[in-house]
């Protein structure tokens, strides 16, 4: 078209090295999936093109910042500024999902068609003759498939990349020996897949082990895997051996889902319910841990050499969501009132999308007057039925229906279609890559560990500051109850009494064959305080609900005993929109009728409760004062304790700290009662005295005497300096007399014998309390010269059991008076205030001499100090 330009650009075909490097770098990490970088051109070429507007249509010079209209003509206007996180381009491919680096991922793209069965799919009717296969295991069977890339125990998420684990993908399936080999080939290393191991235990029998949620050892419920090399008109048996829930809808007629690739391409037939001889039973193998349960079923494949899939429920992957959002972006009408944005990035770096849906307002006042509705789904990744309900809601609210247009005129819808994309990608059932249930952490402050929940709560908090939030709904799936129902919160306000039950009652009237109001529960349990509905309710959203959709089907009306299809779940999304219009209708007739009906239902429930207890109650007077939480039973949701707590990577750090704290507590273990402390103290004291006596040959007599009967004993024998050293631990435990009640931690007085006066000082217990005492006795000291005995008495002691060690007397060489010494840093208990109650004070005409050190004698006199044998203690027995 422009030969001059082509001739001029031919010599400049070499790309810029920096641009080429950045292109490959960004493409490798998934941030850029566009065409190859443009070749570099000089300023002359750019100036030449700028002078000629026709050259703007050249594909080599097209800017990604300029907007193009439907006729592919340039519009000299820049695009809107991009969000903080990248969003997929309407012209480029989707953002590839990111996996943890431990996960192997096959390169095949798995896609399934949508199909609605022409006939209802009824529940399986158990006959009672279903077989319960004994678990054989890999010891007697043959392992035909096993994942090697499952994280080990104690591991936690570190990083992610597109495509998961680096390197060559291994072939985990067995190698067929020939065309006659009928071994099934299993595979689950694709998006949302879950199967860890397959063991062949018979010609057509296989035992299957599901992978637990990554970085946990729990939550085996969701399964989704592929089998190849099938044979038709042959009955296969599959048995899943490690399910954790004791109750399941499989026990009351639910069938697994099967998808045939040949049927899809040939007959346009998609997922359908298949299975016979379905049995849910307890695993007989007891490994000492939590009990396991088995699910077994038989099936016949429709074709030879077919590729088939089995799943717990209709899969809805992260890629499916991105394809749907891309269709909205490319729709010129829907994109005007639906703005997809990036709420945040998940732990693995996948985008959590936020949709804002509302019609443009004509004035700022009109925009500010709109109320808000918040909807979310897939906080539990294995509950794919939540995504199908969300899909039905989006289909209706984005349509050109008059009701949809009215809803967009009066409301601002904030929609988070997939709260846990990481868990959806890796095939988890309940947890994120933090190894925790996100629906128990809406009160968290750990933004880095739970970004999806933290940003969702923060968004709603900001929204509440701008406008009223009329409704909050979180779409879930339920594995033990049929039908669709919801959990709400009882209002404590008398003004809005029972108002939170109006919306679910209206929804049950709009979808009578799917929604069961009798299955709804509005009790707020303590273990559910961290859920989305309770946290939003406490933030001020009165109508805050968790909508639960069964994995099975309906037991109501025209759909009784039939499985739910994709269209059934989508229709519930439409009914939610219809119920919002009824709930906010200016004509309050429906609202008033529902409120009156709720009061009548509640009266009947209260009367039934009291009748069961054999009591009569007058419901005409104050029946509305009865707390609603006392009427309802607890919800039958999942046990939150299984998934609550710190994320996996912080849990390891916390465990190490707890172990250190336990070691410290073990070293400093305190006794619980005073009696125990007294007994332990007496026991330890006796053991030390006996040990000191056994260590010295001259103390054998002392030990034998101590065992016979306590008495005063004078032992003016000499001992070596080593004996003094052995006595130091004992002397350190003596204390001052006249102390307060209770155990004392002050150091003792020290007993010293001076070498000149040689007076014997005997201390004895006098005037003691009559109660049993655990105090060690006073110490008897013998001086070598005057051989006079001075007795010190304890008088006016506190009553009660005491733990004080013996009082030790100190005799000075001249005045021959007993003086008590103290350890530096502690206050003596013989204060003037207690002088009237104690006989240990100094003489009135003599000034007491308080030594400042434990051993006031100088070092050179140490050898002259006479060592004393351990004193014999007097114990008072009751």
mmCIF file of C-alpha atoms in Angstrom, residues 36-299:
data_model
loop_
_atom_site.group_PDB
_atom_site.id
_atom_site.type_symbol
_atom_site.label_atom_id
_atom_site.label_comp_id
_atom_site.label_asym_id
_atom_site.label_seq_id
_atom_site.Cartn_x
_atom_site.Cartn_y
_atom_site.Cartn_z
ATOM 1 C CA UNK A 36 6.263 -10.019 18.802
ATOM 2 C CA UNK A 37 7.889 -6.706 19.571
ATOM 3 C CA UNK A 38 7.881 -4.248 16.750
ATOM 4 C CA UNK A 39 11.147 -3.535 14.981
ATOM 5 C CA UNK A 40 12.859 -0.361 15.940
ATOM 6 C CA UNK A 41 12.537 2.606 13.586
ATOM 7 C CA UNK A 42 14.411 5.856 13.490
ATOM 8 C CA UNK A 43 13.112 9.307 14.237
ATOM 9 C CA UNK A 44 13.018 10.111 10.556
ATOM 10 C CA UNK A 45 10.523 7.376 9.806
ATOM 11 C CA UNK A 46 8.310 8.379 12.734
ATOM 12 C CA UNK A 47 8.348 12.019 11.654
ATOM 13 C CA UNK A 48 7.495 11.014 8.113
ATOM 14 C CA UNK A 49 4.571 8.970 9.266
ATOM 15 C CA UNK A 50 3.369 11.751 11.533
ATOM 16 C CA UNK A 51 3.115 14.105 8.553
ATOM 17 C CA UNK A 52 0.881 11.685 6.632
ATOM 18 C CA UNK A 53 -2.276 10.668 8.546
ATOM 19 C CA UNK A 54 -2.887 7.782 6.143
ATOM 20 C CA UNK A 55 0.196 6.059 7.441
ATOM 21 C CA UNK A 56 -1.472 5.662 10.853
ATOM 22 C CA UNK A 57 -3.203 2.572 9.519
ATOM 23 C CA UNK A 58 0.100 0.781 9.031
ATOM 24 C CA UNK A 59 0.169 -2.296 11.329
ATOM 25 C CA UNK A 60 3.841 -1.693 12.049
ATOM 26 C CA UNK A 61 3.148 1.729 13.517
ATOM 27 C CA UNK A 62 -0.032 1.029 15.470
ATOM 28 C CA UNK A 63 0.156 2.267 19.048
ATOM 29 C CA UNK A 64 -1.361 0.283 21.898
ATOM 30 C CA UNK A 65 -2.360 3.547 23.556
ATOM 31 C CA UNK A 66 -4.598 4.815 20.730
ATOM 32 C CA UNK A 67 -8.241 3.850 20.452
ATOM 33 C CA UNK A 68 -9.701 2.377 17.266
ATOM 34 C CA UNK A 69 -13.348 2.460 16.299
ATOM 35 C CA UNK A 70 -15.421 -0.318 14.731
ATOM 36 C CA UNK A 71 -14.125 0.571 11.255
ATOM 37 C CA UNK A 72 -10.579 0.093 12.503
ATOM 38 C CA UNK A 73 -9.825 3.761 12.063
ATOM 39 C CA UNK A 74 -7.593 5.572 14.465
ATOM 40 C CA UNK A 75 -9.112 7.861 17.066
ATOM 41 C CA UNK A 76 -6.527 10.284 18.444
ATOM 42 C CA UNK A 77 -7.557 9.704 22.059
ATOM 43 C CA UNK A 78 -5.665 7.840 24.752
ATOM 44 C CA UNK A 79 -7.128 4.926 26.603
ATOM 45 C CA UNK A 80 -8.242 5.124 30.221
ATOM 46 C CA UNK A 81 -5.385 4.739 32.704
ATOM 47 C CA UNK A 82 -4.820 1.120 33.536
ATOM 48 C CA UNK A 83 -5.530 -0.237 36.974
ATOM 49 C CA UNK A 84 -2.797 -1.101 39.423
ATOM 50 C CA UNK A 85 -2.850 -4.686 38.200
ATOM 51 C CA UNK A 86 -2.921 -5.655 34.562
ATOM 52 C CA UNK A 87 -6.191 -6.679 32.960
ATOM 53 C CA UNK A 88 -6.559 -8.778 29.845
ATOM 54 C CA UNK A 89 -6.812 -6.905 26.586
ATOM 55 C CA UNK A 90 -9.902 -7.132 24.448
ATOM 56 C CA UNK A 91 -7.629 -7.819 21.467
ATOM 57 C CA UNK A 92 -5.087 -10.112 23.099
ATOM 58 C CA UNK A 93 -5.180 -13.601 24.605
ATOM 59 C CA UNK A 94 -6.178 -14.367 28.192
ATOM 60 C CA UNK A 95 -3.848 -14.206 31.134
ATOM 61 C CA UNK A 96 -2.586 -17.726 31.693
ATOM 62 C CA UNK A 97 -3.206 -19.086 35.208
ATOM 63 C CA UNK A 98 -0.273 -19.321 37.593
ATOM 64 C CA UNK A 99 0.454 -22.493 39.511
ATOM 65 C CA UNK A 100 2.651 -23.235 42.535
ATOM 66 C CA UNK A 101 6.106 -24.278 41.410
ATOM 67 C CA UNK A 102 5.601 -27.781 42.861
ATOM 68 C CA UNK A 103 2.698 -28.621 40.523
ATOM 69 C CA UNK A 104 3.187 -30.338 37.192
ATOM 70 C CA UNK A 105 0.747 -29.173 34.499
ATOM 71 C CA UNK A 106 0.077 -30.792 31.153
ATOM 72 C CA UNK A 107 -0.013 -28.562 28.089
ATOM 73 C CA UNK A 108 -3.400 -29.684 26.810
ATOM 74 C CA UNK A 109 -6.356 -27.315 26.947
ATOM 75 C CA UNK A 110 -9.363 -28.989 28.566
ATOM 76 C CA UNK A 111 -12.705 -27.654 27.378
ATOM 77 C CA UNK A 112 -16.239 -28.956 27.829
ATOM 78 C CA UNK A 113 -19.421 -27.984 26.046
ATOM 79 C CA UNK A 114 -22.546 -26.848 27.898
ATOM 80 C CA UNK A 115 -25.495 -29.168 27.510
ATOM 81 C CA UNK A 116 -28.839 -29.623 29.207
ATOM 82 C CA UNK A 117 -30.226 -33.182 29.430
ATOM 83 C CA UNK A 118 -33.555 -33.427 27.636
ATOM 84 C CA UNK A 119 -35.000 -35.630 30.393
ATOM 85 C CA UNK A 120 -34.789 -35.256 34.182
ATOM 86 C CA UNK A 121 -31.938 -37.142 35.773
ATOM 87 C CA UNK A 122 -33.402 -38.993 38.753
ATOM 88 C CA UNK A 123 -31.613 -39.992 41.935
ATOM 89 C CA UNK A 124 -30.185 -43.470 42.227
ATOM 90 C CA UNK A 125 -32.476 -45.700 44.228
ATOM 91 C CA UNK A 126 -30.432 -47.958 46.541
ATOM 92 C CA UNK A 127 -31.461 -51.603 46.539
ATOM 93 C CA UNK A 128 -29.583 -52.678 49.646
ATOM 94 C CA UNK A 129 -27.519 -55.201 47.700
ATOM 95 C CA UNK A 130 -24.741 -52.759 46.771
ATOM 96 C CA UNK A 131 -21.279 -54.212 47.187
ATOM 97 C CA UNK A 132 -18.746 -52.759 49.637
ATOM 98 C CA UNK A 133 -15.365 -53.654 48.138
ATOM 99 C CA UNK A 134 -12.556 -54.392 50.577
ATOM 100 C CA UNK A 135 -9.624 -52.050 50.180
ATOM 101 C CA UNK A 136 -6.731 -53.912 48.581
ATOM 102 C CA UNK A 137 -4.136 -51.168 48.298
ATOM 103 C CA UNK A 138 -0.983 -50.942 46.238
ATOM 104 C CA UNK A 139 0.618 -53.887 48.081
ATOM 105 C CA UNK A 140 -1.592 -56.314 46.185
ATOM 106 C CA UNK A 141 -2.565 -54.065 43.297
ATOM 107 C CA UNK A 142 -0.718 -52.214 40.533
ATOM 108 C CA UNK A 143 -0.191 -48.469 40.665
ATOM 109 C CA UNK A 144 -1.141 -47.065 37.265
ATOM 110 C CA UNK A 145 -1.097 -43.381 38.176
ATOM 111 C CA UNK A 146 0.537 -41.421 40.986
ATOM 112 C CA UNK A 147 1.418 -37.756 41.387
ATOM 113 C CA UNK A 148 5.025 -37.099 42.353
ATOM 114 C CA UNK A 149 4.668 -33.337 42.668
ATOM 115 C CA UNK A 150 2.408 -33.223 45.743
ATOM 116 C CA UNK A 151 3.924 -30.973 48.450
ATOM 117 C CA UNK A 152 5.268 -32.849 51.455
ATOM 118 C CA UNK A 153 3.946 -32.531 54.987
ATOM 119 C CA UNK A 154 4.889 -29.250 56.592
ATOM 120 C CA UNK A 155 5.474 -27.517 53.258
ATOM 121 C CA UNK A 156 3.924 -24.175 52.431
ATOM 122 C CA UNK A 157 3.456 -21.987 49.367
ATOM 123 C CA UNK A 158 6.549 -20.066 48.281
ATOM 124 C CA UNK A 159 6.202 -18.987 44.644
ATOM 125 C CA UNK A 160 4.317 -19.610 41.419
ATOM 126 C CA UNK A 161 4.763 -19.437 37.689
ATOM 127 C CA UNK A 162 2.764 -19.993 34.524
ATOM 128 C CA UNK A 163 2.830 -23.694 33.724
ATOM 129 C CA UNK A 164 3.780 -24.730 37.242
ATOM 130 C CA UNK A 165 6.867 -26.875 37.717
ATOM 131 C CA UNK A 166 9.811 -26.315 35.436
ATOM 132 C CA UNK A 167 11.246 -29.009 33.250
ATOM 133 C CA UNK A 168 9.831 -31.808 31.168
ATOM 134 C CA UNK A 169 6.419 -33.139 32.154
ATOM 135 C CA UNK A 170 6.651 -36.794 33.122
ATOM 136 C CA UNK A 171 4.335 -39.445 31.753
ATOM 137 C CA UNK A 172 2.679 -40.736 34.930
ATOM 138 C CA UNK A 173 0.371 -43.199 33.206
ATOM 139 C CA UNK A 174 1.559 -46.706 32.505
ATOM 140 C CA UNK A 175 2.813 -47.642 29.042
ATOM 141 C CA UNK A 176 0.399 -49.839 27.125
ATOM 142 C CA UNK A 177 1.887 -53.153 26.002
ATOM 143 C CA UNK A 178 -0.191 -53.289 22.837
ATOM 144 C CA UNK A 179 -3.670 -52.771 21.383
ATOM 145 C CA UNK A 180 -5.035 -55.587 23.540
ATOM 146 C CA UNK A 181 -3.916 -53.912 26.769
ATOM 147 C CA UNK A 182 -7.101 -52.557 28.366
ATOM 148 C CA UNK A 183 -5.481 -50.640 31.238
ATOM 149 C CA UNK A 184 -7.098 -47.263 31.792
ATOM 150 C CA UNK A 185 -4.858 -44.211 31.486
ATOM 151 C CA UNK A 186 -5.560 -41.622 34.203
ATOM 152 C CA UNK A 187 -4.724 -37.915 34.235
ATOM 153 C CA UNK A 188 -5.558 -34.986 36.540
ATOM 154 C CA UNK A 189 -2.723 -32.472 36.004
ATOM 155 C CA UNK A 190 -4.967 -29.879 34.422
ATOM 156 C CA UNK A 191 -6.932 -26.920 35.740
ATOM 157 C CA UNK A 192 -9.189 -27.865 38.678
ATOM 158 C CA UNK A 193 -8.165 -31.514 38.380
ATOM 159 C CA UNK A 194 -7.849 -33.662 41.484
ATOM 160 C CA UNK A 195 -6.608 -37.251 41.592
ATOM 161 C CA UNK A 196 -3.448 -38.326 43.359
ATOM 162 C CA UNK A 197 -3.234 -42.071 42.795
ATOM 163 C CA UNK A 198 -4.968 -44.880 40.912
ATOM 164 C CA UNK A 199 -4.367 -48.543 41.747
ATOM 165 C CA UNK A 200 -5.578 -51.369 39.532
ATOM 166 C CA UNK A 201 -6.947 -54.112 41.796
ATOM 167 C CA UNK A 202 -8.813 -56.106 39.162
ATOM 168 C CA UNK A 203 -9.190 -56.351 35.426
ATOM 169 C CA UNK A 204 -11.789 -53.582 35.442
ATOM 170 C CA UNK A 205 -11.558 -52.384 39.051
ATOM 171 C CA UNK A 206 -9.595 -49.374 40.308
ATOM 172 C CA UNK A 207 -9.013 -47.815 43.710
ATOM 173 C CA UNK A 208 -8.625 -44.038 43.602
ATOM 174 C CA UNK A 209 -6.968 -41.720 46.126
ATOM 175 C CA UNK A 210 -7.795 -38.016 46.046
ATOM 176 C CA UNK A 211 -5.235 -35.317 46.755
ATOM 177 C CA UNK A 212 -5.902 -33.257 49.850
ATOM 178 C CA UNK A 213 -5.985 -29.486 49.575
ATOM 179 C CA UNK A 214 -2.460 -28.235 48.904
ATOM 180 C CA UNK A 215 -0.393 -27.614 52.053
ATOM 181 C CA UNK A 216 -2.970 -29.396 54.238
ATOM 182 C CA UNK A 217 -3.815 -32.970 55.169
ATOM 183 C CA UNK A 218 -7.590 -32.476 55.004
ATOM 184 C CA UNK A 219 -10.513 -31.808 52.669
ATOM 185 C CA UNK A 220 -10.921 -34.650 50.198
ATOM 186 C CA UNK A 221 -14.293 -34.145 48.550
ATOM 187 C CA UNK A 222 -13.816 -32.616 45.097
ATOM 188 C CA UNK A 223 -12.630 -34.940 42.316
ATOM 189 C CA UNK A 224 -12.129 -34.292 38.630
ATOM 190 C CA UNK A 225 -9.997 -36.570 36.437
ATOM 191 C CA UNK A 226 -9.669 -38.047 32.959
ATOM 192 C CA UNK A 227 -9.528 -41.654 31.772
ATOM 193 C CA UNK A 228 -8.489 -42.936 28.346
ATOM 194 C CA UNK A 229 -8.265 -46.294 26.550
ATOM 195 C CA UNK A 230 -11.847 -47.238 27.464
ATOM 196 C CA UNK A 231 -13.789 -50.334 26.417
ATOM 197 C CA UNK A 232 -17.535 -50.222 25.817
ATOM 198 C CA UNK A 233 -20.076 -52.736 27.124
ATOM 199 C CA UNK A 234 -17.734 -53.568 29.987
ATOM 200 C CA UNK A 235 -18.595 -52.786 33.620
ATOM 201 C CA UNK A 236 -15.884 -50.836 35.395
ATOM 202 C CA UNK A 237 -15.788 -50.228 39.130
ATOM 203 C CA UNK A 238 -14.199 -47.160 40.699
ATOM 204 C CA UNK A 239 -13.724 -46.774 44.459
ATOM 205 C CA UNK A 240 -12.506 -43.569 46.091
ATOM 206 C CA UNK A 241 -10.896 -44.658 49.361
ATOM 207 C CA UNK A 242 -10.003 -41.487 51.328
ATOM 208 C CA UNK A 243 -13.088 -39.293 51.692
ATOM 209 C CA UNK A 244 -13.371 -37.547 55.067
ATOM 210 C CA UNK A 245 -17.028 -36.689 55.613
ATOM 211 C CA UNK A 246 -19.115 -39.281 57.452
ATOM 212 C CA UNK A 247 -22.291 -38.170 55.645
ATOM 213 C CA UNK A 248 -22.726 -37.566 51.952
ATOM 214 C CA UNK A 249 -25.440 -37.089 49.361
ATOM 215 C CA UNK A 250 -24.041 -40.158 47.593
ATOM 216 C CA UNK A 251 -25.679 -42.174 50.363
ATOM 217 C CA UNK A 252 -29.144 -40.868 49.407
ATOM 218 C CA UNK A 253 -29.050 -41.203 45.636
ATOM 219 C CA UNK A 254 -26.633 -38.658 44.155
ATOM 220 C CA UNK A 255 -24.718 -39.877 41.095
ATOM 221 C CA UNK A 256 -21.268 -38.835 39.836
ATOM 222 C CA UNK A 257 -20.928 -36.854 36.605
ATOM 223 C CA UNK A 258 -19.372 -38.283 33.435
ATOM 224 C CA UNK A 259 -18.343 -36.579 30.179
ATOM 225 C CA UNK A 260 -17.557 -38.416 26.921
ATOM 226 C CA UNK A 261 -15.354 -36.638 24.410
ATOM 227 C CA UNK A 262 -16.735 -38.639 21.487
ATOM 228 C CA UNK A 263 -20.327 -37.952 22.523
ATOM 229 C CA UNK A 264 -19.546 -34.243 22.791
ATOM 230 C CA UNK A 265 -18.006 -34.011 19.319
ATOM 231 C CA UNK A 266 -20.420 -36.394 17.607
ATOM 232 C CA UNK A 267 -23.765 -35.891 19.320
ATOM 233 C CA UNK A 268 -23.226 -32.593 21.166
ATOM 234 C CA UNK A 269 -23.849 -34.316 24.486
ATOM 235 C CA UNK A 270 -22.060 -32.925 27.555
ATOM 236 C CA UNK A 271 -21.945 -33.792 31.252
ATOM 237 C CA UNK A 272 -24.503 -36.316 32.458
ATOM 238 C CA UNK A 273 -25.206 -38.306 35.609
ATOM 239 C CA UNK A 274 -23.948 -41.867 35.433
ATOM 240 C CA UNK A 275 -23.338 -44.697 37.876
ATOM 241 C CA UNK A 276 -24.874 -47.832 39.343
ATOM 242 C CA UNK A 277 -24.351 -49.803 42.540
ATOM 243 C CA UNK A 278 -23.454 -46.555 44.281
ATOM 244 C CA UNK A 279 -22.416 -47.029 47.896
ATOM 245 C CA UNK A 280 -20.955 -44.666 50.482
ATOM 246 C CA UNK A 281 -19.451 -46.515 53.448
ATOM 247 C CA UNK A 282 -16.741 -46.366 56.087
ATOM 248 C CA UNK A 283 -13.272 -47.535 55.193
ATOM 249 C CA UNK A 284 -12.400 -50.678 57.151
ATOM 250 C CA UNK A 285 -8.683 -49.867 57.137
ATOM 251 C CA UNK A 286 -7.800 -48.195 60.445
ATOM 252 C CA UNK A 287 -4.487 -46.367 60.404
ATOM 253 C CA UNK A 288 -4.949 -44.784 63.832
ATOM 254 C CA UNK A 289 -5.783 -41.378 62.414
ATOM 255 C CA UNK A 290 -9.116 -39.827 61.471
ATOM 256 C CA UNK A 291 -11.622 -42.272 59.965
ATOM 257 C CA UNK A 292 -11.899 -42.456 56.188
ATOM 258 C CA UNK A 293 -14.890 -43.187 53.978
ATOM 259 C CA UNK A 294 -15.261 -44.777 50.568
ATOM 260 C CA UNK A 295 -17.418 -44.073 47.526
ATOM 261 C CA UNK A 296 -17.833 -46.869 45.005
ATOM 262 C CA UNK A 297 -19.800 -47.011 41.753
ATOM 263 C CA UNK A 298 -19.921 -48.958 38.507
ATOM 264 C CA UNK A 299 -20.170 -47.527 34.993
#
